[in-house]
Amino acid sequence: MKFKDKVVIVTGATSGIGEACALAYGNEGAKIVITGRNQVKLDNSLKKLADAGLEAKGILADAGVEADNKRMAEEVIKHFGKIDVLVNNAGISMRALFEELDTSVFHKVMDTNFWGTVYATKYCLPSILENKGSVVGVSSINGYRGTPARTAYTASKYAMNGFMESLRTEVMKRGVHVLVACPGFTSSNIRNNALTADGSSQGESPRIESDMMSSEEVAKHIVNATYKRKRDLVLTREGKLAVFLNKWIPGIMDGIVYNHMAKEKDSPFK
């Protein structure tokens, strides 16, 4: 029971990696708080946690709204009395050429992925500092290597990585742990819900989901990395290779990444 009686918040935890993390931390003894924008989905995830015998609380909140994050932190403190771990998981993706992308979509992705992390961390940090806990950012390999047709998503993850690195350096002498977790391609609904150029949902994943690491496996790695208070976590062989090669042969990687992404179903570029 690695997190016995610890209070863990997982944002955007009504599906995919977030829901899997909530279950994984809960199975290690944590008291779980999950957030989501849809009450029905939030209730469904809470039922899964309850069926697993876990203590959990759900808070209806939009990660990209500052007031919702402030209220979330206040409700958790009122209910549980403390916050030990914050997992900044809430995120959305997009897929469209930048030249065709409505800037409102760029803002929406940044609001959820980057500002959502900033807001949640801002209001949870006082209690985490008091308890010498952990701040986790669920980033992406896109935080190390940009991919075409995902300019907004890549920008949001680079911004998250920079924010977390700076924060880590600020609090490193105060007992607080900061982890940046970068999954590779993971089987979840993030690609189904990815935004297109006009902001509508993509609806169907352009990749073979069964070939990817499962959300449950990603969650297991994140929980273990939090327990061991690791600095960085890069997942999948493909992801680790991409990070390594982009550091040493970035120019060549431009071509490799372009050709790889061009093979996606209905790719916007060939």
Coordinates of C-alpha atoms in Angstrom, one line a residue:
M1 CA 0.0 0.0 0.0
K2 CA 2.4 2.6 -1.3
F3 CA 0.0 5.5 -0.9
K4 CA -1.9 4.4 2.2
D5 CA -4.1 7.3 3.5
K6 CA -2.6 9.8 1.0
V7 CA -5.0 12.1 -0.8
V8 CA -4.5 12.0 -4.5
I9 CA -6.2 14.3 -7.1
V10 CA -6.4 13.1 -10.7
T11 CA -7.7 15.7 -13.1
G12 CA -9.6 14.6 -16.2
A13 CA -10.1 11.2 -14.8
T14 CA -13.3 10.0 -16.5
S15 CA -11.5 7.8 -19.0
G16 CA -8.2 6.7 -20.4
I17 CA -5.0 7.3 -18.4
G18 CA -6.7 9.5 -15.8
E19 CA -9.3 6.9 -14.8
A20 CA -6.6 4.2 -14.9
C21 CA -4.4 6.3 -12.6
A22 CA -7.3 6.9 -10.2
L23 CA -7.7 3.1 -9.9
A24 CA -4.0 2.5 -9.6
Y25 CA -3.4 5.0 -6.9
G26 CA -6.5 3.8 -5.1
N27 CA -5.4 0.2 -5.2
E28 CA -2.2 1.4 -3.4
G29 CA -4.3 2.8 -0.5
A30 CA -4.9 6.4 -1.6
K31 CA -8.0 8.4 -1.1
I32 CA -9.0 9.5 -4.6
V33 CA -10.4 12.7 -6.0
I34 CA -11.3 12.8 -9.7
T35 CA -12.4 15.7 -11.8
G36 CA -14.2 15.8 -15.1
R37 CA -16.5 18.1 -17.2
N38 CA -19.3 15.7 -17.7
Q39 CA -21.4 14.6 -14.7
V40 CA -22.6 11.3 -16.3
K41 CA -19.0 10.3 -17.1
L42 CA -17.9 11.4 -13.6
D43 CA -20.5 9.3 -12.0
N44 CA -19.6 6.3 -14.1
S45 CA -15.9 6.6 -13.1
L46 CA -16.9 7.0 -9.4
K47 CA -18.9 3.8 -9.6
K48 CA -15.9 1.9 -11.0
L49 CA -13.8 3.2 -8.1
A50 CA -16.6 2.3 -5.6
D51 CA -17.0 -1.2 -7.1
A52 CA -13.2 -1.6 -6.5
G53 CA -13.7 -0.8 -2.9
L54 CA -11.9 2.5 -3.1
E55 CA -12.7 5.8 -1.2
A56 CA -13.3 8.4 -3.8
K57 CA -14.8 11.8 -4.4
G58 CA -15.8 13.4 -7.7
I59 CA -15.8 17.1 -8.5
L60 CA -17.4 18.5 -11.6
A61 CA -14.7 20.9 -13.0
D62 CA -13.3 22.2 -16.2
A63 CA -9.5 22.1 -16.1
G64 CA -9.2 25.2 -18.2
V65 CA -11.3 27.4 -15.9
E66 CA -9.3 28.9 -13.1
A67 CA -12.3 29.3 -10.7
D68 CA -13.1 25.6 -11.1
N69 CA -9.5 24.7 -10.0
K70 CA -9.7 27.0 -7.0
R71 CA -13.0 25.5 -5.9
M72 CA -11.6 21.9 -6.5
A73 CA -8.7 22.5 -4.1
E74 CA -10.9 24.1 -1.5
E75 CA -13.4 21.2 -1.7
V76 CA -10.7 18.6 -1.3
I77 CA -9.2 20.4 1.7
K78 CA -12.6 20.7 3.3
H79 CA -13.4 17.0 2.7
F80 CA -10.1 15.3 3.3
G81 CA -8.1 17.9 5.1
K82 CA -5.1 17.8 2.9
I83 CA -3.6 17.1 -0.6
D84 CA -0.6 14.8 -1.0
V85 CA -0.4 14.2 -4.7
L86 CA -1.8 16.2 -7.7
V87 CA -1.8 14.4 -11.1
N88 CA -2.3 16.9 -13.8
N89 CA -3.8 14.6 -16.4
A90 CA -6.7 16.6 -18.0
G91 CA -5.9 17.0 -21.7
I92 CA -7.2 17.2 -25.2
S93 CA -5.5 16.7 -28.5
M94 CA -6.0 18.1 -32.0
R95 CA -5.1 17.1 -35.6
A96 CA -5.1 19.7 -38.4
L97 CA -2.6 21.6 -40.4
F98 CA -1.7 24.9 -38.7
E99 CA -2.6 27.0 -41.8
E100 CA -6.1 25.6 -41.6
L101 CA -6.5 25.7 -37.8
D102 CA -8.9 28.1 -36.2
T103 CA -6.9 29.9 -33.5
S104 CA -9.8 29.3 -31.0
V105 CA -8.9 25.6 -31.2
F106 CA -5.3 26.5 -30.3
H107 CA -6.5 28.4 -27.3
K108 CA -8.8 25.6 -26.2
V109 CA -5.9 23.1 -26.3
M110 CA -3.6 25.4 -24.4
D111 CA -6.4 26.3 -21.8
T112 CA -6.9 22.6 -20.9
N113 CA -3.4 21.1 -21.3
F114 CA -1.2 24.0 -20.1
W115 CA -3.3 26.4 -18.1
G116 CA -5.2 23.6 -16.5
T117 CA -1.9 22.3 -15.1
V118 CA -0.9 25.8 -14.0
Y119 CA -4.3 26.5 -12.3
A120 CA -4.6 23.1 -10.5
T121 CA -1.0 23.3 -9.3
K122 CA -1.4 26.9 -8.1
Y123 CA -4.2 26.1 -5.8
C124 CA -3.1 22.6 -4.6
L125 CA 0.6 23.6 -4.0
P126 CA 0.2 25.1 -0.5
S127 CA -1.1 21.8 0.9
I128 CA 1.4 19.8 -1.2
L129 CA 4.2 21.9 0.2
E130 CA 2.9 21.3 3.7
N131 CA 2.8 17.6 3.2
K132 CA 6.0 17.3 1.1
G133 CA 4.0 15.6 -1.6
S134 CA 4.1 15.3 -5.3
V135 CA 3.1 17.2 -8.4
V136 CA 2.7 15.1 -11.5
G137 CA 2.3 16.3 -15.0
V138 CA 1.1 13.8 -17.6
S139 CA 2.8 15.2 -20.6
S140 CA 3.7 13.5 -23.8
I141 CA 6.6 12.6 -26.1
N142 CA 5.3 15.7 -27.9
G143 CA 6.8 17.6 -25.0
Y144 CA 10.2 16.6 -26.4
R145 CA 9.5 16.3 -30.1
G146 CA 6.9 18.2 -32.2
T147 CA 4.8 16.3 -34.7
P148 CA 3.1 17.8 -37.7
A149 CA -0.6 18.5 -37.7
R150 CA -0.4 18.7 -33.9
T151 CA 1.0 22.2 -33.4
A152 CA -1.3 23.2 -30.5
Y153 CA -0.9 19.9 -28.7
T154 CA 2.9 20.0 -29.1
A155 CA 3.0 23.6 -27.9
S156 CA 0.9 22.8 -24.8
K157 CA 3.2 19.9 -23.8
Y158 CA 6.4 21.8 -24.3
A159 CA 4.9 24.6 -22.2
M160 CA 3.9 22.0 -19.5
N161 CA 7.4 20.5 -19.5
G162 CA 9.0 23.9 -19.0
F163 CA 6.6 24.9 -16.3
M164 CA 7.2 21.7 -14.4
E165 CA 11.0 22.0 -14.7
S166 CA 11.0 25.5 -13.4
L167 CA 8.6 24.6 -10.5
R168 CA 10.7 21.6 -9.6
T169 CA 13.8 23.8 -9.2
E170 CA 11.8 26.2 -7.0
V171 CA 10.6 23.6 -4.6
M172 CA 13.5 21.1 -4.7
K173 CA 14.8 22.3 -1.3
R174 CA 11.4 22.1 0.3
G175 CA 10.7 18.4 0.0
V176 CA 8.3 18.5 -2.9
H177 CA 8.6 16.0 -5.7
V178 CA 7.8 17.0 -9.3
L179 CA 7.4 14.3 -12.0
V180 CA 7.0 14.8 -15.7
A181 CA 5.5 11.6 -17.2
C182 CA 5.6 11.3 -21.0
P183 CA 3.7 8.4 -22.3
G184 CA 4.2 7.4 -25.9
F185 CA 1.2 6.4 -28.0
T186 CA -1.3 5.0 -25.6
S187 CA -4.6 3.3 -26.2
S188 CA -7.2 5.7 -25.0
N189 CA -10.0 7.9 -26.4
I190 CA -7.8 11.0 -26.7
R191 CA -7.5 10.6 -30.5
N192 CA -11.2 10.0 -30.9
N193 CA -11.9 13.3 -29.1
A194 CA -9.1 15.2 -30.8
L195 CA -10.2 18.5 -32.3
T196 CA -10.1 19.2 -36.0
A197 CA -9.4 22.5 -37.7
D198 CA -12.8 24.0 -36.9
G199 CA -13.0 22.6 -33.3
S200 CA -15.2 19.6 -34.0
S201 CA -14.3 16.2 -32.7
Q202 CA -12.3 13.9 -34.9
G203 CA -14.5 11.0 -33.9
E204 CA -12.3 8.1 -35.0
S205 CA -8.7 7.4 -34.2
P206 CA -6.3 7.5 -37.1
R207 CA -4.0 4.9 -35.5
I208 CA -4.3 1.2 -34.6
E209 CA -5.2 1.5 -30.9
S210 CA -4.6 -2.2 -30.2
D211 CA -0.9 -1.8 -31.0
M212 CA -0.3 0.7 -28.3
M213 CA 0.5 0.6 -24.6
S214 CA -2.7 0.3 -22.5
S215 CA -3.8 3.1 -20.2
E216 CA -3.6 0.6 -17.3
E217 CA 0.1 -0.1 -18.0
V218 CA 0.9 3.7 -18.3
A219 CA -0.9 4.3 -14.9
K220 CA 1.2 1.5 -13.2
H221 CA 4.4 3.2 -14.4
I222 CA 3.2 6.6 -13.2
V223 CA 2.2 5.3 -9.8
N224 CA 5.6 3.6 -9.4
A225 CA 7.5 6.7 -10.6
T226 CA 5.6 8.8 -8.1
Y227 CA 6.4 6.4 -5.2
K228 CA 10.1 6.4 -6.2
R229 CA 9.9 10.2 -6.6
K230 CA 11.5 10.1 -10.1
R231 CA 12.2 13.3 -12.0
D232 CA 11.2 12.1 -15.5
L233 CA 9.3 9.1 -17.0
V234 CA 9.4 8.4 -20.7
L235 CA 7.4 5.4 -21.9
T236 CA 7.4 3.0 -24.8
R237 CA 10.4 1.9 -26.8
E238 CA 9.3 4.1 -29.7
G239 CA 8.9 7.1 -27.3
K240 CA 12.4 6.6 -25.7
L241 CA 14.0 6.3 -29.2
A242 CA 12.3 9.4 -30.4
V243 CA 13.5 11.5 -27.5
F244 CA 17.1 10.1 -27.9
L245 CA 17.3 10.6 -31.6
N246 CA 15.7 14.1 -31.5
K247 CA 18.5 15.2 -29.1
W248 CA 21.3 13.9 -31.4
I249 CA 20.0 14.1 -34.9
P250 CA 17.1 16.6 -34.9
G251 CA 17.4 17.4 -38.6
I252 CA 17.1 13.8 -39.7
M253 CA 14.3 13.3 -37.2
D254 CA 12.2 16.0 -39.1
G255 CA 12.1 13.7 -42.1
I256 CA 11.5 10.5 -40.0
V257 CA 8.6 12.1 -38.1
Y258 CA 7.0 13.5 -41.2
N259 CA 7.1 10.2 -43.0
H260 CA 5.8 8.3 -39.9
M261 CA 2.9 10.7 -39.4
A262 CA 2.0 10.8 -43.1
K263 CA 1.2 7.1 -42.8
E264 CA -1.7 7.8 -40.5
K265 CA -5.2 7.1 -41.9
D266 CA -6.6 10.2 -43.6
S267 CA -3.4 12.1 -43.0
P268 CA -3.7 15.8 -43.9
F269 CA -0.3 15.7 -45.6
K270 CA 1.5 13.2 -47.8

